[in-house]
mmCIF file of C-alpha atoms in Angstrom:
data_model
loop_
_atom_site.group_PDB
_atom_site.id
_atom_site.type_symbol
_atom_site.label_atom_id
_atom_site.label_comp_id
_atom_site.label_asym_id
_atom_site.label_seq_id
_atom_site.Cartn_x
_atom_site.Cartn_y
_atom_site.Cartn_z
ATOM 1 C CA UNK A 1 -0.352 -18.176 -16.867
ATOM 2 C CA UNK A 2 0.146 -15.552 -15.074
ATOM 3 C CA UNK A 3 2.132 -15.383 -11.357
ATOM 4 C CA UNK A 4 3.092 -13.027 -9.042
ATOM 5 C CA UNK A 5 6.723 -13.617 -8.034
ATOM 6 C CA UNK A 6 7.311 -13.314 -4.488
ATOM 7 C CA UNK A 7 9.990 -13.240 -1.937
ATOM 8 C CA UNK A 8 10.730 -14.990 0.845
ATOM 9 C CA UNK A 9 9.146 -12.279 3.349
ATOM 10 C CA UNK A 10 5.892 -12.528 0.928
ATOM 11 C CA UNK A 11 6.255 -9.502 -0.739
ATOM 12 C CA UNK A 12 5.724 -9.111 -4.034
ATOM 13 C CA UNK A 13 8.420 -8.636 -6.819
ATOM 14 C CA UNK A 14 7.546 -5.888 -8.583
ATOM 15 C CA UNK A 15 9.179 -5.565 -12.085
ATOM 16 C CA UNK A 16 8.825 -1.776 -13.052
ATOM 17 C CA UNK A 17 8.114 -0.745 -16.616
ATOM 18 C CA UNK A 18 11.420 1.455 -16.917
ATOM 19 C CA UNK A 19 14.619 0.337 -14.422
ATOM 20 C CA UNK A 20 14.845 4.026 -13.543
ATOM 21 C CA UNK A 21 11.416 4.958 -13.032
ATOM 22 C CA UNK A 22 9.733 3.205 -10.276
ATOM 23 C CA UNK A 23 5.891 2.428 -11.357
ATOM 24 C CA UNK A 24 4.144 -0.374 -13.570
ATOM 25 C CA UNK A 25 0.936 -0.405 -15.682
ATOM 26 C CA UNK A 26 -0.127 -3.368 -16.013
ATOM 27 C CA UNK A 27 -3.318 -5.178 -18.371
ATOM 28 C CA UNK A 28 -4.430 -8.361 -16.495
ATOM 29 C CA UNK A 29 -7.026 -11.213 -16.918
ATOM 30 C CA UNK A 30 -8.570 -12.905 -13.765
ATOM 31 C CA UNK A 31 -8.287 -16.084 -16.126
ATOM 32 C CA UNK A 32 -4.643 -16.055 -16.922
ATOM 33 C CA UNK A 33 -3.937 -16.724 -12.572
ATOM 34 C CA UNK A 34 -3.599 -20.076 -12.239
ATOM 35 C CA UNK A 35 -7.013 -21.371 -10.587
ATOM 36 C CA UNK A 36 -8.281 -17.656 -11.424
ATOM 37 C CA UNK A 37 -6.666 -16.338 -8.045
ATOM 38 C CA UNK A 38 -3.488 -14.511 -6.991
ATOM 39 C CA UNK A 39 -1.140 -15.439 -4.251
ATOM 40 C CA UNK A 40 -1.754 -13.590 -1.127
ATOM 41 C CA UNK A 41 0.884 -10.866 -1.064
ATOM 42 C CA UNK A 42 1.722 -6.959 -0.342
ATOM 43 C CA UNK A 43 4.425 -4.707 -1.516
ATOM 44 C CA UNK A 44 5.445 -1.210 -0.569
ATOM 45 C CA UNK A 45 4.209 0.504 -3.604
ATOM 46 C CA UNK A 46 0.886 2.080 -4.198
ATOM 47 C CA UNK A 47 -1.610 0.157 -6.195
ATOM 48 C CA UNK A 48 -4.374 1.103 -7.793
ATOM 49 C CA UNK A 49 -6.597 -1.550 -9.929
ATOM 50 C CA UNK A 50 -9.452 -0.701 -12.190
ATOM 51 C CA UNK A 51 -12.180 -2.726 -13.096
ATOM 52 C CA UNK A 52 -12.598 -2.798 -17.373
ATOM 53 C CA UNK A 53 -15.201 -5.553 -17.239
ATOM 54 C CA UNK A 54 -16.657 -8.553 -15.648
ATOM 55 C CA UNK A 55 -16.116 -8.591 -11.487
ATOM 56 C CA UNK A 56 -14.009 -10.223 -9.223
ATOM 57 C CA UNK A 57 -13.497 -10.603 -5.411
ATOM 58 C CA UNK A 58 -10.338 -8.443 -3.600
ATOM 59 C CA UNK A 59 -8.873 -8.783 -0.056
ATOM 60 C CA UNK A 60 -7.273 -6.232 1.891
ATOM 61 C CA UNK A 61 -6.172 -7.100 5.315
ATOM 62 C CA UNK A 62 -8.727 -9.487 5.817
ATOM 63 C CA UNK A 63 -11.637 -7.636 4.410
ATOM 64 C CA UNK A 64 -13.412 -9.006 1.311
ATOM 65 C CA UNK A 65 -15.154 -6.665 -1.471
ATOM 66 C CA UNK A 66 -16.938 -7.402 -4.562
ATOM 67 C CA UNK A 67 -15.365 -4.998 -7.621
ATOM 68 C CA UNK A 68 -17.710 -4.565 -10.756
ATOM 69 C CA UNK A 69 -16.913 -3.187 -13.745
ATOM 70 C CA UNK A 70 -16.583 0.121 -13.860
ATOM 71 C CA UNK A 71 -15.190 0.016 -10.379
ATOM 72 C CA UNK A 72 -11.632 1.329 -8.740
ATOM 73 C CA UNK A 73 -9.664 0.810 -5.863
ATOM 74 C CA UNK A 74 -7.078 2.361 -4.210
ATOM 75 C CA UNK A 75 -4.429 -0.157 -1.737
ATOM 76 C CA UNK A 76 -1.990 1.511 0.585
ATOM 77 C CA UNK A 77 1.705 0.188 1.134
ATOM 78 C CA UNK A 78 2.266 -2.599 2.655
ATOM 79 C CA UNK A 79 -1.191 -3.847 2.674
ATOM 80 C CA UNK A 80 -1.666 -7.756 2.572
ATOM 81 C CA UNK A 81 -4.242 -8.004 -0.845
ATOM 82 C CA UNK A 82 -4.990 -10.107 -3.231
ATOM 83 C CA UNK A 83 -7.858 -11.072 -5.846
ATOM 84 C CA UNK A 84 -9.463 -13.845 -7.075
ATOM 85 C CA UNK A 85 -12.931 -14.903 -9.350
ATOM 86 C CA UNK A 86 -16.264 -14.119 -8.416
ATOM 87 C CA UNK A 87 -17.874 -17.806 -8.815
ATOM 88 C CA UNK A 88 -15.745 -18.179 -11.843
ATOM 89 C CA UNK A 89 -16.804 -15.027 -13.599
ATOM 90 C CA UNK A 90 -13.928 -13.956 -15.824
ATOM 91 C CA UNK A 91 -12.578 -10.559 -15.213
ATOM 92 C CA UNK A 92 -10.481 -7.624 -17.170
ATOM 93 C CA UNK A 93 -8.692 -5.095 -15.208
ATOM 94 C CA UNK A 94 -6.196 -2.551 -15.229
ATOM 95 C CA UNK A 95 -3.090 -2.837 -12.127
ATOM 96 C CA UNK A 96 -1.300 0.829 -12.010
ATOM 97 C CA UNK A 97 1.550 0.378 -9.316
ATOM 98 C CA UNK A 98 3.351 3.781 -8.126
ATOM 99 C CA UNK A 99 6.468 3.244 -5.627
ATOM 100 C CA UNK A 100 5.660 6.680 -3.385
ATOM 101 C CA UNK A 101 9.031 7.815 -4.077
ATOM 102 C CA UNK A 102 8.121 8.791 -7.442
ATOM 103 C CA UNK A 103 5.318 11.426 -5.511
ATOM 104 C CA UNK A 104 8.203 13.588 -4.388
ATOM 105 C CA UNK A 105 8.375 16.143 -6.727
ATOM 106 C CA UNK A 106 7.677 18.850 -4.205
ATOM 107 C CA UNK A 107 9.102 17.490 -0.023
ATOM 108 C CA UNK A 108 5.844 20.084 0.603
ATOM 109 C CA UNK A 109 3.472 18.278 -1.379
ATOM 110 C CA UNK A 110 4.732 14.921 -0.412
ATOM 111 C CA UNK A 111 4.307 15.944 3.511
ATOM 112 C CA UNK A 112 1.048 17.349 2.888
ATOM 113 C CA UNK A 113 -0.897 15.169 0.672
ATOM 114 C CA UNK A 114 0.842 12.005 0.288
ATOM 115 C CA UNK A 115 2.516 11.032 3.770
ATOM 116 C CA UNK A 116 -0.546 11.352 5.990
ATOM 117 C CA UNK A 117 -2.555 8.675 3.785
ATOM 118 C CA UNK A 118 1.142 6.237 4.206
ATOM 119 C CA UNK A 119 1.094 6.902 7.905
ATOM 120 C CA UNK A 120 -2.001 7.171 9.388
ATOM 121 C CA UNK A 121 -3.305 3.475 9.042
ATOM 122 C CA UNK A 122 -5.567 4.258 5.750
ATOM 123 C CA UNK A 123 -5.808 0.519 4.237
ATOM 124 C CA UNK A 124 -8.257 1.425 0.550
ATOM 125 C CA UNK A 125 -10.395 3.527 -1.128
ATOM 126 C CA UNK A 126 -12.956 2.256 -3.383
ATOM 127 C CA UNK A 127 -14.858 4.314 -5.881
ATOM 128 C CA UNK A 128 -18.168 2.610 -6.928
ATOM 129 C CA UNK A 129 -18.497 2.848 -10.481
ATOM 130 C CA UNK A 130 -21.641 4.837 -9.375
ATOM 131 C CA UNK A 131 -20.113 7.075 -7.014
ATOM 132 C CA UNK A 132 -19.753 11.014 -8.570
ATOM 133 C CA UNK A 133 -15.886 10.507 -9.411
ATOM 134 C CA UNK A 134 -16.240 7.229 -10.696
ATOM 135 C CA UNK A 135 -15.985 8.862 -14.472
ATOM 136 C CA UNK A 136 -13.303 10.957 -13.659
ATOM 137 C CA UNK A 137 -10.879 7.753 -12.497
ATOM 138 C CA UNK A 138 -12.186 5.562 -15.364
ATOM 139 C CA UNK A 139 -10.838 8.904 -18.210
ATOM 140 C CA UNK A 140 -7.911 8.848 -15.906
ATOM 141 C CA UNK A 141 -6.617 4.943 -16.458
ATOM 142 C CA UNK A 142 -8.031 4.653 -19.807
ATOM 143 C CA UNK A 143 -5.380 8.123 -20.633
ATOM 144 C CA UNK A 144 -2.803 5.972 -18.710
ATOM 145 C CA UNK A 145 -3.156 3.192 -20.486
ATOM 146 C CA UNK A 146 -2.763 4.422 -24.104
ATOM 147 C CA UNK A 147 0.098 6.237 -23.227
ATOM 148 C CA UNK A 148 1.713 3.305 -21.904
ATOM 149 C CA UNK A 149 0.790 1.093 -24.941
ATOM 150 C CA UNK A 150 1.990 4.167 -27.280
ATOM 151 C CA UNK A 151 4.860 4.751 -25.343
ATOM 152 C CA UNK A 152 6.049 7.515 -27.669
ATOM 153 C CA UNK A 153 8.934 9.791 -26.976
ATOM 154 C CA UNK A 154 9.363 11.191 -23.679
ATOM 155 C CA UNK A 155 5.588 9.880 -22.680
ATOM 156 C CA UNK A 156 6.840 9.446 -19.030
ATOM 157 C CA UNK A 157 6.214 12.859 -18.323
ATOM 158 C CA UNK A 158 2.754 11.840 -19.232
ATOM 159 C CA UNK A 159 2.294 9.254 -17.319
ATOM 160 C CA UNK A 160 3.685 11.443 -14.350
ATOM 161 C CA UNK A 161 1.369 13.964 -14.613
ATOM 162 C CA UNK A 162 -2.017 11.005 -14.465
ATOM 163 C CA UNK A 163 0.089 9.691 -11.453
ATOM 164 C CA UNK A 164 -0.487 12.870 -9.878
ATOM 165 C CA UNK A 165 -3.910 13.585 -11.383
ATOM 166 C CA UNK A 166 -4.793 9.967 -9.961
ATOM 167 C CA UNK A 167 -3.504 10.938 -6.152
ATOM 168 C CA UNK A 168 -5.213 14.029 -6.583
ATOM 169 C CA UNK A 169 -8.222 12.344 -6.505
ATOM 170 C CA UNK A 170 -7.422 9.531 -3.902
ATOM 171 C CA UNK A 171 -6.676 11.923 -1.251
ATOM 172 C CA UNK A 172 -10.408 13.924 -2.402
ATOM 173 C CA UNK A 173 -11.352 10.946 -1.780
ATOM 174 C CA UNK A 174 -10.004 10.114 1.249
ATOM 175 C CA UNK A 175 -11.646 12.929 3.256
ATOM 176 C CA UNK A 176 -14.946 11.085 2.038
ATOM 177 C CA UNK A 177 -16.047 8.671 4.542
ATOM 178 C CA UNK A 178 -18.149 6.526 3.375
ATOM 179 C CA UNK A 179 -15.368 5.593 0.700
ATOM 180 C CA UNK A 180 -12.401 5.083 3.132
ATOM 181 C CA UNK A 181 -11.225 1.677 5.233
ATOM 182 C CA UNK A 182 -9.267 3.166 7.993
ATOM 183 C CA UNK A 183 -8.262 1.678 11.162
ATOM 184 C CA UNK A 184 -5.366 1.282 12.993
ATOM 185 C CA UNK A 185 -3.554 -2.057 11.682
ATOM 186 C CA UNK A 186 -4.328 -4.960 13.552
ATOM 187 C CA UNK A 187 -0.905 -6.764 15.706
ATOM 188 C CA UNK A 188 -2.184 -10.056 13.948
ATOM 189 C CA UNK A 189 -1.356 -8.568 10.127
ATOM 190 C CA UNK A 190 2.291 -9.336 11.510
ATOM 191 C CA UNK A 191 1.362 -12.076 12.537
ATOM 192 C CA UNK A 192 -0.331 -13.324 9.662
ATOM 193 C CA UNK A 193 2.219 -11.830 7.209
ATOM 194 C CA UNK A 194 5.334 -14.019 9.341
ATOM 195 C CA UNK A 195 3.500 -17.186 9.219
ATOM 196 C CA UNK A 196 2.728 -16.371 5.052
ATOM 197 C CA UNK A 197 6.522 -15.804 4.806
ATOM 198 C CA UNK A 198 7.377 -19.007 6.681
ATOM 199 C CA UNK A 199 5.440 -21.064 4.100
ATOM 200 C CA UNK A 200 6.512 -19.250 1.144
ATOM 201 C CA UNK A 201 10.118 -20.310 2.479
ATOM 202 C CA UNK A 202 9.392 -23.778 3.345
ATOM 203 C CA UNK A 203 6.757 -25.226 1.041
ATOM 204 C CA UNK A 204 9.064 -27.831 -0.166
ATOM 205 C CA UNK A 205 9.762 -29.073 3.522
ATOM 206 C CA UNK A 206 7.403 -31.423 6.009
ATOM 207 C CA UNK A 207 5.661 -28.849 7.302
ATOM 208 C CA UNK A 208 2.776 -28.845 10.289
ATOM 209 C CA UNK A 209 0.560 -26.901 11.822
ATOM 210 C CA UNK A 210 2.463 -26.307 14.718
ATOM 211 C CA UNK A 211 5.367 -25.339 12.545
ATOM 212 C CA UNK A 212 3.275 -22.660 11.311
ATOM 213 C CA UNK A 213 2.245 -21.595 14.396
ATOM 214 C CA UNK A 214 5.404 -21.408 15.867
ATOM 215 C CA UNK A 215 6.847 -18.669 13.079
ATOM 216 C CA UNK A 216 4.072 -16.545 13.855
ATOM 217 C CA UNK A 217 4.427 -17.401 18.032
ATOM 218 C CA UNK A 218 0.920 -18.148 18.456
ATOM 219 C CA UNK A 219 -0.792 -21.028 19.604
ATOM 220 C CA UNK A 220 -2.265 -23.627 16.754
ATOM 221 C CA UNK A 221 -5.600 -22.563 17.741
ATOM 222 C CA UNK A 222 -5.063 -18.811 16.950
ATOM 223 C CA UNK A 223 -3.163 -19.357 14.163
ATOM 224 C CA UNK A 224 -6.137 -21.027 12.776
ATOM 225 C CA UNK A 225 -8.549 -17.813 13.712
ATOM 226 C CA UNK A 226 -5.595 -15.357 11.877
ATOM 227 C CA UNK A 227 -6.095 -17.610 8.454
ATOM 228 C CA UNK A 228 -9.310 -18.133 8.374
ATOM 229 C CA UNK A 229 -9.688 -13.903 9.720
ATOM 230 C CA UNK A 230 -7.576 -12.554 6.573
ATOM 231 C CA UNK A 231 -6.923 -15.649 3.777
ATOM 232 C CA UNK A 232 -10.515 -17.221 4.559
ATOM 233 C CA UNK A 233 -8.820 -20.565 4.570
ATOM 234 C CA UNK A 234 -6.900 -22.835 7.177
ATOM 235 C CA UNK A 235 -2.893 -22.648 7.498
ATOM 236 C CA UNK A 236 -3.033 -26.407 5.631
ATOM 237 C CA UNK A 237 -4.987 -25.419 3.273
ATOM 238 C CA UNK A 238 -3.113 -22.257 1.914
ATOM 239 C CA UNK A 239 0.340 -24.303 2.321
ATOM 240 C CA UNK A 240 -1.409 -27.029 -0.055
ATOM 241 C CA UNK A 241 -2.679 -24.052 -2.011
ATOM 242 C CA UNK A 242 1.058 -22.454 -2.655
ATOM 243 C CA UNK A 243 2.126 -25.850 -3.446
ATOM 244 C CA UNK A 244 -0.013 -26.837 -6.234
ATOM 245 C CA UNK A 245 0.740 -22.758 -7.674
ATOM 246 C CA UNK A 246 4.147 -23.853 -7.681
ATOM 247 C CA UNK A 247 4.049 -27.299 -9.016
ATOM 248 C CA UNK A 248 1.529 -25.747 -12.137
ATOM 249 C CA UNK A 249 4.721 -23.288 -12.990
ATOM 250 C CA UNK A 250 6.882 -26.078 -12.641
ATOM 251 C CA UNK A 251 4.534 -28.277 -14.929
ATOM 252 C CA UNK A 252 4.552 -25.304 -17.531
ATOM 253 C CA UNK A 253 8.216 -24.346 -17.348
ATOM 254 C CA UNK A 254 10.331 -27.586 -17.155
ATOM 255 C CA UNK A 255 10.855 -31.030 -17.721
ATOM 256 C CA UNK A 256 11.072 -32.612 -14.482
ATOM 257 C CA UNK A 257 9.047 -35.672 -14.013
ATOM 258 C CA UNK A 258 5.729 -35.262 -12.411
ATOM 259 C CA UNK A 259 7.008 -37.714 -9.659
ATOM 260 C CA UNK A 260 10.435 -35.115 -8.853
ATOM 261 C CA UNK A 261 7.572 -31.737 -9.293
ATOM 262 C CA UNK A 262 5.460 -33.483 -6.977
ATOM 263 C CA UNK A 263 8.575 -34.269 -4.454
ATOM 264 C CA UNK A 264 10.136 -31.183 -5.025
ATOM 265 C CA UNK A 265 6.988 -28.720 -3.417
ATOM 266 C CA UNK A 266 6.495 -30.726 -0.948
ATOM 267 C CA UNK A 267 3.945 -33.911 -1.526
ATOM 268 C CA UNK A 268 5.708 -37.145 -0.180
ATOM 269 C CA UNK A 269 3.653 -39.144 -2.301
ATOM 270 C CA UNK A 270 2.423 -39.292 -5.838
ATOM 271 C CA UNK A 271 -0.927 -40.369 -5.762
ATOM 272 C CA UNK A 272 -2.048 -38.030 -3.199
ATOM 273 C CA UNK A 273 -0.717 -35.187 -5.402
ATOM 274 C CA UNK A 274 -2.344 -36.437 -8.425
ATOM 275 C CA UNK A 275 -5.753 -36.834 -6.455
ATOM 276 C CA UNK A 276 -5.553 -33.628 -5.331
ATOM 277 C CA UNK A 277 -4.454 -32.041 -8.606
ATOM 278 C CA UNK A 278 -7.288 -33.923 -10.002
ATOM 279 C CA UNK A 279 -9.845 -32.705 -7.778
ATOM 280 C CA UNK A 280 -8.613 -28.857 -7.655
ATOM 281 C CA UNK A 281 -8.183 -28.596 -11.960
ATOM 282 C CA UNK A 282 -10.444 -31.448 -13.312
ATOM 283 C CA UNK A 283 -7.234 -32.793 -15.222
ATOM 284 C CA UNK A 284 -4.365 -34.905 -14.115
ATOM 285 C CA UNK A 285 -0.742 -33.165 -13.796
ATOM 286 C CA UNK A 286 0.122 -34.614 -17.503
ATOM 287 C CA UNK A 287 -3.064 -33.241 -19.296
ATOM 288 C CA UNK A 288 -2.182 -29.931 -17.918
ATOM 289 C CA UNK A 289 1.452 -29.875 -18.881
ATOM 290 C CA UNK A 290 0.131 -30.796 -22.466
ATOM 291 C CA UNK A 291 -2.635 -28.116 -22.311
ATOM 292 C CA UNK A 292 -0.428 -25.258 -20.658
ATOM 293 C CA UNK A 293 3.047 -26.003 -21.027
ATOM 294 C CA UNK A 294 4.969 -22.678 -22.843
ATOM 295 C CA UNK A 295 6.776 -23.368 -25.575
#
């Protein structure tokens, strides 16, 4: 399985190809997330995702799209996104991750071309696999990613040069309306992103609604609107989500009993974590240690 590691503050740990170079390329399977969905999350690095085949839905500060194959979008810094199936359709993609940093070859290029897309509130940009550069991105990640399985000598000044090809043709793209999400970011992505956090931190603890509500200093009532505005899902729900994510990495990873995994993210009792495991992966929490458990 594959699982996004995340910090306390719910953003993402991203683990860079090279320690000294700060991007990642990254070949992913929709199937390989547990339950076929990532944990909500956002990062300060650039991140662009391509779609090789099959589809899959993506959020991005509360607003749901449908990529297709062929398909590539574009998520700002410090964005909250994630992905997950499209009525269980598998789906291959390509994640290229770019820390802006590493765009500041020139302070004149960086101030003109890559700051004002950082700073002025631009959340995406999708390019339909129809749209007129759609064949120009798909050459671009397809170059990236044979470099980066070839990884011959010296091929990160390669994969700099698509970097900058690939912003090149975000900020074209940018200045095209119809393919830009811009707004000024809404006070309740804060929000939303403390009350994540506060979860994330205390998933293994009795936690309530009004606990929840509290870290993000909103009523219960509006921190039910913020969840169910960005994650599409209530606060209980998500915490109950994380839980079982953990306790299925758990199940894989170690030994513990089912009875301390179950204790130890959060469940007071056994039963109700095996009915619910039961109902969310069709198994109980023994089949799928036997079926997933890494060796």
């Amino acid at each position: 399985m594959i699982d996004i590691e995340i910090m306390q503050d719910a953003s993402e740990i991203i683990h860079y190809d090279s320690p000294e170079i700060s991007y990642a390329v990254q070949e992913r399977s929709l199937s390989n997330y547990t339950d076929m969905r990532a944990l909500c999350h956002w990062h300060d690095d650039l991140e662009l995702l391509y779609i090789f085949d099959g589809e899959m839905n993506y959020e991005v500060n509360g607003q749901k799209y449908l990529l297709q194959k062929g398909d590539t979008i574009f998520i700002n810094s410090r964005k909250l996104h994630y992905g997950y199936d499209n009525n269980r359709r598998e789906c291959e993609f390509m994640v290229v991750l770019i820390h802006p940093e590493l765009l500041k070859a020139s302070n004149y290029m960086y101030r003109r071309y890559v700051h004002p897309i950082l700073n002025y509130a631009t959340d995406i940009v999708i390019v339909d696999h129809a749209g007129p550069d759609a064949g120009k991105f798909s050459a671009l990640f397809h170059k990236i990613l044979e470099c980066h399985r070839l990884a011959k000598s010296s091929h990160e000044f390669q994969l700099l040069g698509y970097f900058y090809e690939l912003w090149s043709l975000i900020y074209q793209n940018c200045n095209m309306e119809e393919n830009v999400i811009s707004s000024r970011e809404d006070p309740d992505i804060q929000v939303q992103k403390q009350m994540v956090s506060y979860i994330y931190q205390h998933y293994q603890d009795h936690i309530t609604l009004e606990d929840i509500a509290a870290a993000g200093v909103v009523s219960r009532s509006k921190c039910c609107r913020i969840f169910q505005k960005y994650l599409s899902q209530s606060p209980i729900s998500f915490l109950n989500d994380y839980r079982m994510e953990i306790s299925c990495n758990l199940l894989c990873d170690t030994a513990f009993s089912i009875t301390q995994i179950a204790t130890s993210c959060g469940f007071n009792h056994l039963s109700y974590y095996s009915k619910m495991f039961l109902q969310r992966y069709g198994c109980t929490p023994n089949g799928y240690r036997k079926a997933h458990q890494r060796k």
